[in-house]
Structure formats: structure tokens, C-alpha cells
XYZ file of C-alpha atoms in Angstrom:
595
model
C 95.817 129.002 97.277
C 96.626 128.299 100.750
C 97.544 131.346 102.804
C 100.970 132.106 104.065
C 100.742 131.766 108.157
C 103.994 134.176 109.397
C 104.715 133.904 112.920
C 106.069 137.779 113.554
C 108.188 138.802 116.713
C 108.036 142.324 117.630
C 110.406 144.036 119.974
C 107.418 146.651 121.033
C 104.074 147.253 121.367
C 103.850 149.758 118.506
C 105.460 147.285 115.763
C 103.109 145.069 116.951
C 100.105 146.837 116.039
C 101.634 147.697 112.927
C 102.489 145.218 111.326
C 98.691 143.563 112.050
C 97.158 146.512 110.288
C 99.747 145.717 106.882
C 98.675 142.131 107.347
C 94.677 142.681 107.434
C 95.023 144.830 104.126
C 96.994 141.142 102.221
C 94.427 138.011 102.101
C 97.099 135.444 101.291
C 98.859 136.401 104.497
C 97.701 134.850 108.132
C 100.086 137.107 110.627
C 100.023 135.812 114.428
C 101.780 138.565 116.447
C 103.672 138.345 119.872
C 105.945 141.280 121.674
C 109.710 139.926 122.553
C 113.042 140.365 122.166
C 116.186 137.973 122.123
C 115.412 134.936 124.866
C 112.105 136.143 124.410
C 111.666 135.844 121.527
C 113.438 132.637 120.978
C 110.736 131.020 123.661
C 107.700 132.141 121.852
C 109.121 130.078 118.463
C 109.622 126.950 120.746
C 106.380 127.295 122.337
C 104.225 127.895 118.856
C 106.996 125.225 117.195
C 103.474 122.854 116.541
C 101.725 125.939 115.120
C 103.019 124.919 111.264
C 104.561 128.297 110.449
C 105.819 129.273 107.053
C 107.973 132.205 108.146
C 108.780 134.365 110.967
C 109.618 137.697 110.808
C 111.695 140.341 113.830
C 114.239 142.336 114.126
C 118.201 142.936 114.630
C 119.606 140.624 117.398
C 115.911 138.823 117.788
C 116.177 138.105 114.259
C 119.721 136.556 114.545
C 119.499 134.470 117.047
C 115.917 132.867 116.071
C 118.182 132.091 112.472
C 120.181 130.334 114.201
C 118.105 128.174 116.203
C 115.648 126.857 113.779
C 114.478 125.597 110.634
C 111.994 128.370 109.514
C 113.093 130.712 107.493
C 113.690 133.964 109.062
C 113.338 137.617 107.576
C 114.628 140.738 109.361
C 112.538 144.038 109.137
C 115.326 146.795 108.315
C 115.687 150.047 109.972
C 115.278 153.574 107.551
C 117.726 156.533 107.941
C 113.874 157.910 108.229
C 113.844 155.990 111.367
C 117.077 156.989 112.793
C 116.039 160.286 111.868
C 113.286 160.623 113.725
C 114.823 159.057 116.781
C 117.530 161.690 116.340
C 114.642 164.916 116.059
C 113.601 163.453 119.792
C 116.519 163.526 121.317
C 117.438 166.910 120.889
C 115.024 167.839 123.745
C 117.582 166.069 125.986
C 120.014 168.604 127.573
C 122.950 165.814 127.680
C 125.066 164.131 124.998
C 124.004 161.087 123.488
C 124.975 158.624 121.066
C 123.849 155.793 118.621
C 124.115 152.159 119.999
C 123.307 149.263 118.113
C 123.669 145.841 115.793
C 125.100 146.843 112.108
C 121.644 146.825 110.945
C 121.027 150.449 112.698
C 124.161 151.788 112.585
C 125.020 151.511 108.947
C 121.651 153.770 108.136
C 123.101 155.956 111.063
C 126.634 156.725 109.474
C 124.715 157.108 106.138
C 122.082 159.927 107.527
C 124.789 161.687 109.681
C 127.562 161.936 107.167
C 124.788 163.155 104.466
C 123.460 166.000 107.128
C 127.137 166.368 109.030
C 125.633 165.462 112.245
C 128.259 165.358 114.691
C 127.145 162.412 116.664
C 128.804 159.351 118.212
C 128.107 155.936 116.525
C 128.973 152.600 117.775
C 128.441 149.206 116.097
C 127.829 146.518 118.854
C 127.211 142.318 117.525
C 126.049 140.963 121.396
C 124.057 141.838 124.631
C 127.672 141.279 126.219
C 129.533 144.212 123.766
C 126.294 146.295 124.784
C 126.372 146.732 128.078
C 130.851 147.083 128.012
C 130.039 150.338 125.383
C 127.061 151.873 127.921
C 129.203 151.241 130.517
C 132.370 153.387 128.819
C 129.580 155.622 127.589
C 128.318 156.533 131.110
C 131.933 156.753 131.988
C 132.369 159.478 129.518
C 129.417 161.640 131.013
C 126.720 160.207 127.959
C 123.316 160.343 129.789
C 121.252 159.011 126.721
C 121.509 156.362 123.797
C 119.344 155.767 120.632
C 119.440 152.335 120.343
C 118.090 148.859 119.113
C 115.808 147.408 121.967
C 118.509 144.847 123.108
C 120.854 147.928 123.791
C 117.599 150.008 125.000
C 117.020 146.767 127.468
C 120.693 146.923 128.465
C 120.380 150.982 129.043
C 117.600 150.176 131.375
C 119.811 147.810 133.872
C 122.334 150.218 133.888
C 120.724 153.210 134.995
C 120.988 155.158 131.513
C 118.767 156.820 129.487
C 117.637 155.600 125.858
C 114.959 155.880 122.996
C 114.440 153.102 121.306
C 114.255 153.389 117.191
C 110.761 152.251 115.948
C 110.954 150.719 112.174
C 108.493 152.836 110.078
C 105.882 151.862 108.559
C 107.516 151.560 104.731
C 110.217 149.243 106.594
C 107.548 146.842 107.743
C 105.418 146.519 104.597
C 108.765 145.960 102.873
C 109.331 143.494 105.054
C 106.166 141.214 104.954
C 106.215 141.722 101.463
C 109.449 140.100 100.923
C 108.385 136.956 103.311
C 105.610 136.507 101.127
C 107.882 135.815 97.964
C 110.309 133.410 100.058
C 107.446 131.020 101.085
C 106.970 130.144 97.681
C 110.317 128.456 97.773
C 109.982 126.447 100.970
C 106.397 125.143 100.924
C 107.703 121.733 100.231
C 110.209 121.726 103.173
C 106.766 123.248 105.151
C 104.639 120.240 104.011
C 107.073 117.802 105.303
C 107.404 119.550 109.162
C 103.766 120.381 109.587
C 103.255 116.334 109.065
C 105.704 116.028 112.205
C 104.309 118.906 114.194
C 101.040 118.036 114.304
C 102.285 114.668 115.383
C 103.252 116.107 118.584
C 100.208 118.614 118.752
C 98.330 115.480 119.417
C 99.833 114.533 122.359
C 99.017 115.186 125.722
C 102.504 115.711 127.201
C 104.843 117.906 127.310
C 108.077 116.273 125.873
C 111.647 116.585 126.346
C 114.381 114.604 124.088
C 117.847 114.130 124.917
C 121.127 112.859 123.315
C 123.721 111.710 125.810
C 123.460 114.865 128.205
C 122.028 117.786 125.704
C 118.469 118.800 125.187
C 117.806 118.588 121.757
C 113.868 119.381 122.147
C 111.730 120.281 124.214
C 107.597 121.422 124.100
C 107.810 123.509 126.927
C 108.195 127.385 126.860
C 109.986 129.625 128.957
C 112.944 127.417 129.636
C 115.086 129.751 132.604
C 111.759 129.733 134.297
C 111.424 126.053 134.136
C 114.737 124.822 134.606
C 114.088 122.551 137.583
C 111.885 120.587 135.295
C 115.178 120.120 132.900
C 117.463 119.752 135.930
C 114.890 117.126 137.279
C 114.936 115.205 134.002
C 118.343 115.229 133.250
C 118.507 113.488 136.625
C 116.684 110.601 135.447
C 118.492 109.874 131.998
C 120.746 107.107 133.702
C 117.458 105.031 134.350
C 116.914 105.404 130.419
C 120.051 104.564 129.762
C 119.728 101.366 131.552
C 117.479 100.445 128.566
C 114.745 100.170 130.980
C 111.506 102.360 130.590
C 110.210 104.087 133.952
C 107.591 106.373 135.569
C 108.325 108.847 138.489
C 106.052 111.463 140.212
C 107.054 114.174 142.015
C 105.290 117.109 143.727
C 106.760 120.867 143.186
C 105.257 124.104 143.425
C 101.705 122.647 144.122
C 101.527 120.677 141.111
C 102.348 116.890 140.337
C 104.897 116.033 138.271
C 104.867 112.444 136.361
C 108.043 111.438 134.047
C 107.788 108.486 132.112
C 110.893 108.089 129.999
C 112.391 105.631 127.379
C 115.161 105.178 125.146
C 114.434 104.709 121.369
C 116.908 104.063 118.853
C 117.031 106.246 115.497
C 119.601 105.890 112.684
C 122.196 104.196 114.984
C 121.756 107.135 117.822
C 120.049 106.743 121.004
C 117.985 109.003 121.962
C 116.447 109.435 125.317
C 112.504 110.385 125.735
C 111.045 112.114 129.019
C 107.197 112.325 128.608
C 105.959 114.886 131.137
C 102.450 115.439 132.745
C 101.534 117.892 135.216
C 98.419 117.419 136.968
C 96.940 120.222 139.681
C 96.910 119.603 143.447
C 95.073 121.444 146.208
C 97.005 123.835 147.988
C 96.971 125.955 150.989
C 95.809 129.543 150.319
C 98.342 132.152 150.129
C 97.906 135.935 150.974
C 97.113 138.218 147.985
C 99.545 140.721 148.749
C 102.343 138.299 148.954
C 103.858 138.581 145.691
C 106.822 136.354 144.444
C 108.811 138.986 142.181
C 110.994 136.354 140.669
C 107.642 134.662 138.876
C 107.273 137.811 136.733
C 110.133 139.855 136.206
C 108.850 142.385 133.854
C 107.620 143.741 137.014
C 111.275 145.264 137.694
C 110.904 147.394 134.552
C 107.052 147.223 133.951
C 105.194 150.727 133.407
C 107.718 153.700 132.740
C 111.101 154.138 132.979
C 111.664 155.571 136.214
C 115.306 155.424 136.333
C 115.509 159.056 134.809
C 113.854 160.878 138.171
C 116.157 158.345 140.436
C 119.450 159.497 139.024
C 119.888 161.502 142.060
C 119.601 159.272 144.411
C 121.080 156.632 142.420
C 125.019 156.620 144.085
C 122.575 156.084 147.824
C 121.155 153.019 146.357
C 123.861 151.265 145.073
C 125.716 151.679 148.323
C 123.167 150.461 150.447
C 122.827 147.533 147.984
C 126.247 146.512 149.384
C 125.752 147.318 153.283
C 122.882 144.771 153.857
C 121.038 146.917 156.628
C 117.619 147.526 156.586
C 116.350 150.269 153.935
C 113.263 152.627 154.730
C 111.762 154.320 151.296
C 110.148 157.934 152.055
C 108.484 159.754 149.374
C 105.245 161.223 148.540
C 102.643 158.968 146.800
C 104.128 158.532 143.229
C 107.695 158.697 143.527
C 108.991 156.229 142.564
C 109.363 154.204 145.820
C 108.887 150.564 144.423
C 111.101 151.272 141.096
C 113.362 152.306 144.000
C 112.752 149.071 145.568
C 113.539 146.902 142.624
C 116.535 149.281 141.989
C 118.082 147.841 145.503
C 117.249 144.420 144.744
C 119.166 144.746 141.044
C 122.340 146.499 142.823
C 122.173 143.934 145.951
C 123.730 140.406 146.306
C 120.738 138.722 146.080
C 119.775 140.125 142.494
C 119.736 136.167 141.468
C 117.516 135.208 144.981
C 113.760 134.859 145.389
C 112.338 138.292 145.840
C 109.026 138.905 148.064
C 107.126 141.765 148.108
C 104.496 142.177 150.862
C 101.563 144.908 150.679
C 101.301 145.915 154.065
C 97.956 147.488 152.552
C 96.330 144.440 151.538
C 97.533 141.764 153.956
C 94.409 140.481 156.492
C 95.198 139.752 159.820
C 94.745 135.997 159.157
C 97.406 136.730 156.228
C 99.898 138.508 158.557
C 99.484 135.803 161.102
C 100.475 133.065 158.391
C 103.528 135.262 157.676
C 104.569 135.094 161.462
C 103.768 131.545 162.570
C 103.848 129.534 159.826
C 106.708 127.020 159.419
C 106.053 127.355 155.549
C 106.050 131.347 155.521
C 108.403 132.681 153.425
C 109.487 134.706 156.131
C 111.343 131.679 157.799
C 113.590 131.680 154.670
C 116.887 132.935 154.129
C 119.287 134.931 151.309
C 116.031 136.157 150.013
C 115.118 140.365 149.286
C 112.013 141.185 150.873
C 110.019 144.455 150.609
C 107.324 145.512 153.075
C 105.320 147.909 150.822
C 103.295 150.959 152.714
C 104.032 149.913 156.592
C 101.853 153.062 157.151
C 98.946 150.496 156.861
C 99.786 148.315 159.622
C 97.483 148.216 162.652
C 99.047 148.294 166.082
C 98.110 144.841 166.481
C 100.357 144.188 163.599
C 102.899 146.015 164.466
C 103.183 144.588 167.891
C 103.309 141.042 166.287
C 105.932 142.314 163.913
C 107.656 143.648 166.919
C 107.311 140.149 168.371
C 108.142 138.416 165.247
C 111.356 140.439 164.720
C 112.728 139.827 167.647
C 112.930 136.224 167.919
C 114.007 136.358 164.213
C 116.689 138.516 162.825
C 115.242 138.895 159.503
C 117.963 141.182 158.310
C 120.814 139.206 159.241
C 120.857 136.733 156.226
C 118.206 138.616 154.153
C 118.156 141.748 152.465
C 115.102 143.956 153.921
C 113.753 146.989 152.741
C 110.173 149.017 153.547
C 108.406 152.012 151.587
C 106.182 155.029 153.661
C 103.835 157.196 151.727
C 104.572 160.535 152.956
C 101.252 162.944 152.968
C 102.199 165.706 155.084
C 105.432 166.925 156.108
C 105.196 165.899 159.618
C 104.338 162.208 158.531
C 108.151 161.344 158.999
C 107.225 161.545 163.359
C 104.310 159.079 162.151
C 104.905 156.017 165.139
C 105.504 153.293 162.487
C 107.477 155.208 160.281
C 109.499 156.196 163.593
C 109.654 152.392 164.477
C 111.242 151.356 161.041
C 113.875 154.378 160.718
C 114.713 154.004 164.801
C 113.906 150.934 166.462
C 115.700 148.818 163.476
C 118.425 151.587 162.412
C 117.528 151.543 159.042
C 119.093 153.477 156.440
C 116.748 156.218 154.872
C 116.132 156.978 150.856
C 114.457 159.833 150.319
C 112.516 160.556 147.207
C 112.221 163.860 145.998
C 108.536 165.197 144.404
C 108.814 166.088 141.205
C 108.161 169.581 141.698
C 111.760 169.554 143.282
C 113.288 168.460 139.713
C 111.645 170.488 137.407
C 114.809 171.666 135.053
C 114.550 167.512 134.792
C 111.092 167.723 133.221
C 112.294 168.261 129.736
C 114.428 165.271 130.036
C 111.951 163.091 131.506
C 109.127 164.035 129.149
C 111.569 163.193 126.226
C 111.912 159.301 127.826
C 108.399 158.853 128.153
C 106.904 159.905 124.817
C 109.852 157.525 123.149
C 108.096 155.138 125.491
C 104.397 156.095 124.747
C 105.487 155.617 121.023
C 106.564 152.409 121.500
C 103.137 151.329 122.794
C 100.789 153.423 120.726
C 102.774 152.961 117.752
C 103.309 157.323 116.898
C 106.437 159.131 116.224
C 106.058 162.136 118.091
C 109.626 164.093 118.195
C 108.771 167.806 120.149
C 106.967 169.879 122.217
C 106.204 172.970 121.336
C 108.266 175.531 124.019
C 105.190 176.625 125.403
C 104.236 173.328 126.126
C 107.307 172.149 127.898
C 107.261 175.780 129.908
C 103.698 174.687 131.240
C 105.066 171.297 132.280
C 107.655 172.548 134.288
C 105.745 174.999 136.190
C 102.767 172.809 137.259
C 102.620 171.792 140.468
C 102.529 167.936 140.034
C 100.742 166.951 143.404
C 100.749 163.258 142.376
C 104.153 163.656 141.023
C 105.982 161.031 138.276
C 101.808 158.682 138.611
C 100.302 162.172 137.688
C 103.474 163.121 135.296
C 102.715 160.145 133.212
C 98.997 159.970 132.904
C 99.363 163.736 131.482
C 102.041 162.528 129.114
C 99.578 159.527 127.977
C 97.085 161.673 127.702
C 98.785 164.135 125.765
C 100.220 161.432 123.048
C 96.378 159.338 122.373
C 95.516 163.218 122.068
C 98.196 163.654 119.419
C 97.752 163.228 115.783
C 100.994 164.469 114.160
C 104.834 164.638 115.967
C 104.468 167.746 117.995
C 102.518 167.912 121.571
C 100.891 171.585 121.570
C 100.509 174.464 123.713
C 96.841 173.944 123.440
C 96.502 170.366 124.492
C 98.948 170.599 127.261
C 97.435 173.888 128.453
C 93.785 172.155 128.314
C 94.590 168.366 130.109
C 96.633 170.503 133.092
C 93.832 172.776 133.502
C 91.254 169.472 134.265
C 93.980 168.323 136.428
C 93.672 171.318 138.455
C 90.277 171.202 138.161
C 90.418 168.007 139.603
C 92.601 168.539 142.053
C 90.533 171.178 143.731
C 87.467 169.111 144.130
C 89.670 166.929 145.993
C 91.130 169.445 148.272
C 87.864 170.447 148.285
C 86.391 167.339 149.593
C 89.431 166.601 151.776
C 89.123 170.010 153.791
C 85.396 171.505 153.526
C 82.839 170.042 156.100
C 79.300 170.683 155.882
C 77.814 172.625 158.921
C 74.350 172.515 157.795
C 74.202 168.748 159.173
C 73.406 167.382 162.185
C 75.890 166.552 164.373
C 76.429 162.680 163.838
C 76.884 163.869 159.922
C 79.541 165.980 160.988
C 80.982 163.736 162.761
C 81.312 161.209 160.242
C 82.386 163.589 157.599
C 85.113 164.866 160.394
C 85.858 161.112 160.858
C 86.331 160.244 156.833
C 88.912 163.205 156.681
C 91.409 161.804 159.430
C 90.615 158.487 158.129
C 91.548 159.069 154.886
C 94.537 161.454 155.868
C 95.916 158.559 158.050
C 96.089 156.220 155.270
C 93.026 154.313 156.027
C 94.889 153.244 159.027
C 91.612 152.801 161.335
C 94.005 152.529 164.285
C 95.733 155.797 163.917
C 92.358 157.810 163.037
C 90.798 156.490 165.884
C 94.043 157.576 168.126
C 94.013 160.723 166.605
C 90.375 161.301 167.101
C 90.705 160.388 170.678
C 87.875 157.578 170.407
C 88.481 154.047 170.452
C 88.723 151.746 166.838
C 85.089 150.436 167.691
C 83.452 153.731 168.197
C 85.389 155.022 164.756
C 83.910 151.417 163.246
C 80.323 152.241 165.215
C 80.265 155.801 163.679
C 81.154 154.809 160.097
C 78.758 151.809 159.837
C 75.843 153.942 161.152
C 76.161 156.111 158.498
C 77.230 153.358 155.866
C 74.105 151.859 156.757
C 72.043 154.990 156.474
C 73.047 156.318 153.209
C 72.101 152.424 152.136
């Protein structure tokens, strides 16, 4: 007997992985697993439409709207009062007041579990990403700080600046689930037979296809359809030649790529339908810096990693009104602050939240780069009603900042763009640091400051609580508490990497993990090899070697500034009181020695 091929959408990581491992343990089943939720998901079923799927299984509002929007049948995994439950046994390490957000499918085990244990906690049924975000809003309104929630709501939370943990389905839920698919293939492998004929029809063609019926798209091959909508804007544009009732071929270049439409119209049952065949073929194009980085092309990057909007709550009121002022922002903070979720933060609260956003890594950027960036007609510099972020200007050279210099004042970037920088702050006189100066001074820009975490530390609880809900979203656990101790030992380390440190110890701690509680033990033993760590750094950073000779010392003396300066070879030299060549001269003679 054939096997049953299940497309399955996930909303996490962790669902992900389970499900596989229930799937590996049935031989009729053939599971093909991808992580999305709502759009998302919707995109991955058009792009794997040719892939002759029996079923497809996800969850709550994914689940919905896939129904909806295509033939395959379509099986939601359910949510457990165990699940709620344990959701529930998290959030009581959060200080605030929280609530239950989500589609019926959640809620309804909610009311069940907290009217059977007379928990007193607010429930709210929601049927739309719309009614979502207008209940976190009231919520937030009402002094809530965190939801449990679906991951449509949980993605909402995020936007907004709120707090959630997302409910996981258990593992019962899942097998349920798959085992339930399995029963309603039997009664559509006819209807199956009959589409795969079709799809692999199209899988055997080597463009991508569009088909339209007066005005509306009613398929299309390609994936990811907000990120390609010039292609659909560019084809609608061309259905009056097809309606002429003559064929035709167009190219067009976009994005460094070729673009050739050949369309016709072809009659079916008395309805005319119009065909765009697309091809895209490759061409040559000129080399862009690699720390030029078009936001907008991923934006998962906005929320990528961990939530970070926890540990910005206190800055949170600055950022949304300098969102609206349009003057230049400086970000100060020690390294792992939070300075580029800070960043994207602006960019979300700003005007141009819908406009191309550029981020440029002042530590990566060549001087060939940079000089693209100020000269070229095609830079993206010369652009306007864009957000662009100069990441670490503590990097740049003075040659670079005197072109900069240069550059900005023969073009007010600022006036019709939003601009922001970030400084990594090592010391506490770094702020008197000549570009930093330049930045906050010479272009009056309006100063965030990021606290260390060491500052927040009746936070830590909080914030610990947020990331293991994350952390069991990717590794697939259910980890509800710390033990006291545990937390206690968290809040009184010094984090000298702050929320980058914070969260390595927190992934740590959860691989380390085998049951729902993190221990005294294991937290006592991973901070311990952080200080351990840490002091072979200091260590390194501080102690010089007398029992050298003196061009030994000199180099060690010279790695030190160098490294305490950012790697800005400009600035070490200047502080050294030596010229950039001799610094180059005395760390190449030694490179080349130790070689």
C-alpha cells in the first residue's frame, strides 16, 4: 500500500521536531515538515502545491485559513488543558498579571482547566490577527504585561511591545492528530489520484506560471507572494495584450535578474482565461558591500533570536517618540544590549515601517565599499524615505569619517530619511570617544541609552521566564520553574556580556535540562565556567609579560589598546602616540614571527 505523504505546518521549532519523531515510528506515513504560521504558512502550500500531498496538518488560525484556500484536506492538531496547564505553571514566575489570548480552539480547554482548578485568570476568545492585536492593545491598557497565547496572538504580542508564552501542543495532541489524518486519506485517495495527474503536469514545466480571470489571480507557482508582488503587478500590466487575443513575449530586467513573460489567452468551458509564462534568467551584476544589508529582503531579522522587547520596556516611551521626530538617533550601550533590537524597534514605531530599510556594518565595510556608498550614483545612500542604520561607527577610520563628514554635508541624509547609528560602549569614558562625540554633537542627534543588565536585575525573573518559553519552542521541552536558588544566582551575577551572555546561559541551562525545573546545581555550575572564563579574559586583556624582550612587549602592549579601541587601528595608533604604519609595522613583525 502506497504511503500517505502529509504536508505538516508547524507554528514552532519544537512541534516541528515532534511531530517528525511520531512520523518515523508509522511506515505508511511520509511527513515533510516546514515552520510557519498564517501567510506563512499559506505560501509554503502554494509553493509545494506540485508536491502531490494527501493531507496537511497545523494549527488554530494556520489551520483555518489553509481550509479555506485549498483543496487538500486539512486537519487541526488540538490544544490539551495539559497544555494550557503547563503554559499556566510558567507564568507564575512573572511578577505581572497576565491573561489567556487566543482562537476558540485554546480558549475552550482554558475555561475548562480554570473553572475545574478555580483559577482566577482572564480569558479572551479572539477569531482574527485584526481582534488580536485590538484585545493586547486594551490588555496593555489595563496594566497586563504578559499573555499565553496561540502563536498568531504570540506574533501580535511581539509588535506590540508585550510579553507572551506561546502554548506548545503536547505530545498526546500531536500523535492524535496524525493519527486521525491517516484515517481521512482513505476517503480522498480518489480525489488525490485525479490532482497529482494535474500537478505533475505543471512540475514538468520550466516556468513559473501565473493564470488570471479578468483581473484576479487564480494561480500562481510562485511562493512568497508580498515579496514578489512586482512580478504580479508587472503581469497584471500586460493582461490587455492577452486580451487582444494576441500571444506576446516581453523581457524586462529587475533586481539583477531578467524577466521574460510570454502570455496567451486560452479558452476553457466558455471562460477565458489569461496565461503569463514566466522565466527568470541570471545577469551579472556589480558587486555590492557585504555589510550592506537590505532589511526588507528578510524580515524575520526584526524579531530573529530572542525576544528582546522585555529588557527595552524602559526605554520603550524614548523610542516611540523619536520614531515620530525624524532626527538622527545615536544607540549607546555596552556590547549585548540590545542596540540593534533597539534599532529595528525605531524602524517599526517610525513612518517608514513600510520603506526599504538598510543596515550598514560600519565594522565590515572596506574602504572600496565605503567609497561606493559615497560616490556612487546607484548607492543606496542617494535614495530617499528610506531607514538607515549605521551599525558600530566606533569602527570607522578617520579617513572614513572625514569622507562621511564630506559626504554629509553636501547631502542631508536626515532630511527625507530616517537615520539612526549604534556605539559599543567598553569603558565608561567611551561616550568622549571622537566619533561617538561627532554623531551625538556635530549632527544633534538624539541619544538612547541602554542599560546593562546588571542595572535590571529585579527584571531577571521576568526575562528568564520569556526566554525558556522561547527555548521550548525550539528544543521542543516544557520546562515551567526554576528552583529559587537558581533564580537568586541569576540575579546576582554580574552579566559582563549582558542580555548575549544572559541567553547563552539560559540555552545552556535548557539542552542541560531533562525534566521542567532548571536547578540550583546546573545554574550554579554553567555561571561558575562563565566566571572562569571571564577571568582568563581579563586576564589576557590586562596582564603583560615582562619576561620578553622589548619588541614582545610592545606588541602585547599594542594588542591591548588595539583590542580596547575596537580594532579601530586609527585610534590605537593615536592613542599609542605612533603612527597607523608603525602600529601595522609592529603587528606584522610579530604576525610574521610567530608564523
Amino acid at each position: 500500500m502506497d504511503k500517505i505523504k502529509i504536508l505538516a505546518i508547524a507554528p514552532y521549532e519544537g512541534m516541528k521536531g515532534i511531530m517528525s519523531d511520531i512520523a518515523s515510528k508509522k511506515e505508511r506515513i511520509e511527513l515533510t515538515t516546514f515552520v510557519g504560521d498564517l501567510e506563512d504558512g499559506l505560501r509554503i502550500v502554494y509553493k509545494h502545491k506540485r508536491n502531490n500531498f494527501d493531507i496537511i496538518i497545523s494549527r488554530g488560525g494556520t489551520a483555518e485559513l489553509i481550509s479555506k484556500s485549498t483543496d487538500i484536506p486539512v486537519i487541526e492538531v488540538s490544544i490539551s488543558v495539559y497544555d494550557v496547564l503547563r503554559a499556566i505553571k510558567l507564568a507564575e514566575n512573572y511578577a505581572q498579571r497576565f491573561a489567556i489570548v487566543g482562537f476558540p480552539s485554546i480558549t475552550k480547554c482554558a475555561h475548562l482547566l480554570c473553572d475545574l482548578l478555580q483559577y482566577k485568570i482572564k480569558i479572551i476568545t479572539i477569531s482574527s490577527k485584526e481582534e488580536a492585536r485590538e484585545c493586547l492593545v486594551a490588555l496593555l491598557n489595563d496594566g497586563y504585561g504578559l499573555v499565553l497565547s496561540d502563536m498568531v496572538t504570540t506574533t501580535v504580542a511581539k509588535h506590540l511591545g508585550m510579553n507572551s508564552i506561546l502554548i506548545n501542543s503536547g505530545y498526546e495532541s500531536i500523535e492524535s492528530t496524525l493519527e486521525q489524518a491517516m484515517k481521512l486519506c482513505q476517503f480522498y485517495s480518489r480525489k488525490n489520484f485525479q490532482n497529482k495527474i494535474l500537478k505533475v503536469a505543471l512540475q514538468e514545466s520550466s516556468h513559473d506560471l501565473f493564470i488570471f480571470e479578468d483581473n484576479n489571480l487564480l494561480y500562481s507557482s510562485l511562493l512568497e507572494l508580498e515579496e514578489n508582488q512586482y512580478l504580479f503587478t508587472f503581469a497584471r500590466q500586460l493582461l490587455s495584450k492577452i486580451t487582444e487575443g494576441k500571444d506576446f513575449i516581453q523581457d524586462k530586467k529587475w533586481n539583477k535578474q531578467l524577466l521574460s513573460f510570454k502570455g496567451k489567452c486560452i479558452q476553457i468551458d466558455g471562460r477565458f482565461l489569461s496565461f503569463v509564462y514566466l522565466t527568470i534568467h541570471a545577469l551579472s551584476a556589480e558587486a555590492e558591500g557585504k555589510g550592506i544589508r537590505l532589511v526588507n529582503d528578510d524580515m524575520n531579522y526584526l524579531l530573529s533570536g530572542y525576544n528582546s522587547i522585555h529588557s527595552l520596556n524602559y526605554i520603550r516611551s524614548n523610542i516611540e517618540q523619536y520614531a515620530v521626530c525624524h532626527f538622527p538617533v545615536l544607540v549607546i550601550g555596552e556590547v549585548g544590549t540590545g542596540k540593534d533590537r533597539a534599532v529595528s524597534l525605531l524602524y517599526e514605531a517610525s513612518s517608514m515601517k513600510n520603506n526599504p530599510f538598510y543596515q550598514i556594518d560600519c565594522g565590515i565595510l572596506t574602504a572600496t565599499e565605503w567609497n561606493y556608498l559615497f560616490t556612487d550614483s546607484d548607492s543606496p545612500l542617494r535614495k530617499s524615505n528610506c531607514f538607515f542604520y549605521f551599525k558600530n561607527i566606533g569602527a570607522l577610520t578617520e579617513q572614513i569619517m572625514t569622507d562621511f563628514i564630506i559626504f554629509l554635508e553636501s547631502v542631508d541624509l536626515s532630511n527625507q530619511n530616517f537615520v539612526a547609528f549604534s556605539f559599543i560602549l567598553n569603558n565608561k569614558t567611551d561616550e568622549t570617544h571622537p566619533n561617538c562625540l561627532f554623531f551625538s554633537n556635530k549632527l544633534s542627534c538624539l541619544i538612547l541609552r541602554l542599560k546593562p543588565l546588571k542595572e535590571m536585575r529585579p527584571d531577571i525573573p521576568g526575562l528568564a521566564s520569556i526566554y525558556i518559553n522561547e527555548l521550548n519552542t525550539i528544543l521542543g521541552k516544557h520546562i515551567t520553574r526554576f528552583e529559587p536558588k537558581a533564580l537568586t544566582l541569576l540575579q546576582e551575577f554580574n552579566w559582563t556580556y549582558n542580555l548575549d551572555q544572559f541567553k547563552r546561559v539560559l540555552k545552556e541551562l535548557a539542552v542541560i535540562t531533562s525534566d521542567s525545573t532548571i536547578t540550583f546545581n546546573n545554574t550554579s555550575k554553567i555561571l561558575n565556567q562563565e566566571v572562569s572564563n571571564i577571568s582568563v579574559k581579563e586576564k589576557r586583556r590586562y596582564a603583560v609579560n615582562l619576561n620578553q624582550n622589548l619588541r614582545e612587549i610592545n606588541y602585547d602592549i599594542a594588542c591591548l589598546v588595539l583590542e580596547e579601541e575596537g580594532m579601530n587601528q586609527s585610534s590605537a595608533a593615536k592613542r599609542l602616540g605612533i603612527s597607523r604604519s608603525t602600529l601595522w609595522r609592529l603587528l606584522k613583525l610579530q604576525d610574521n614571527k610567530e608564523k
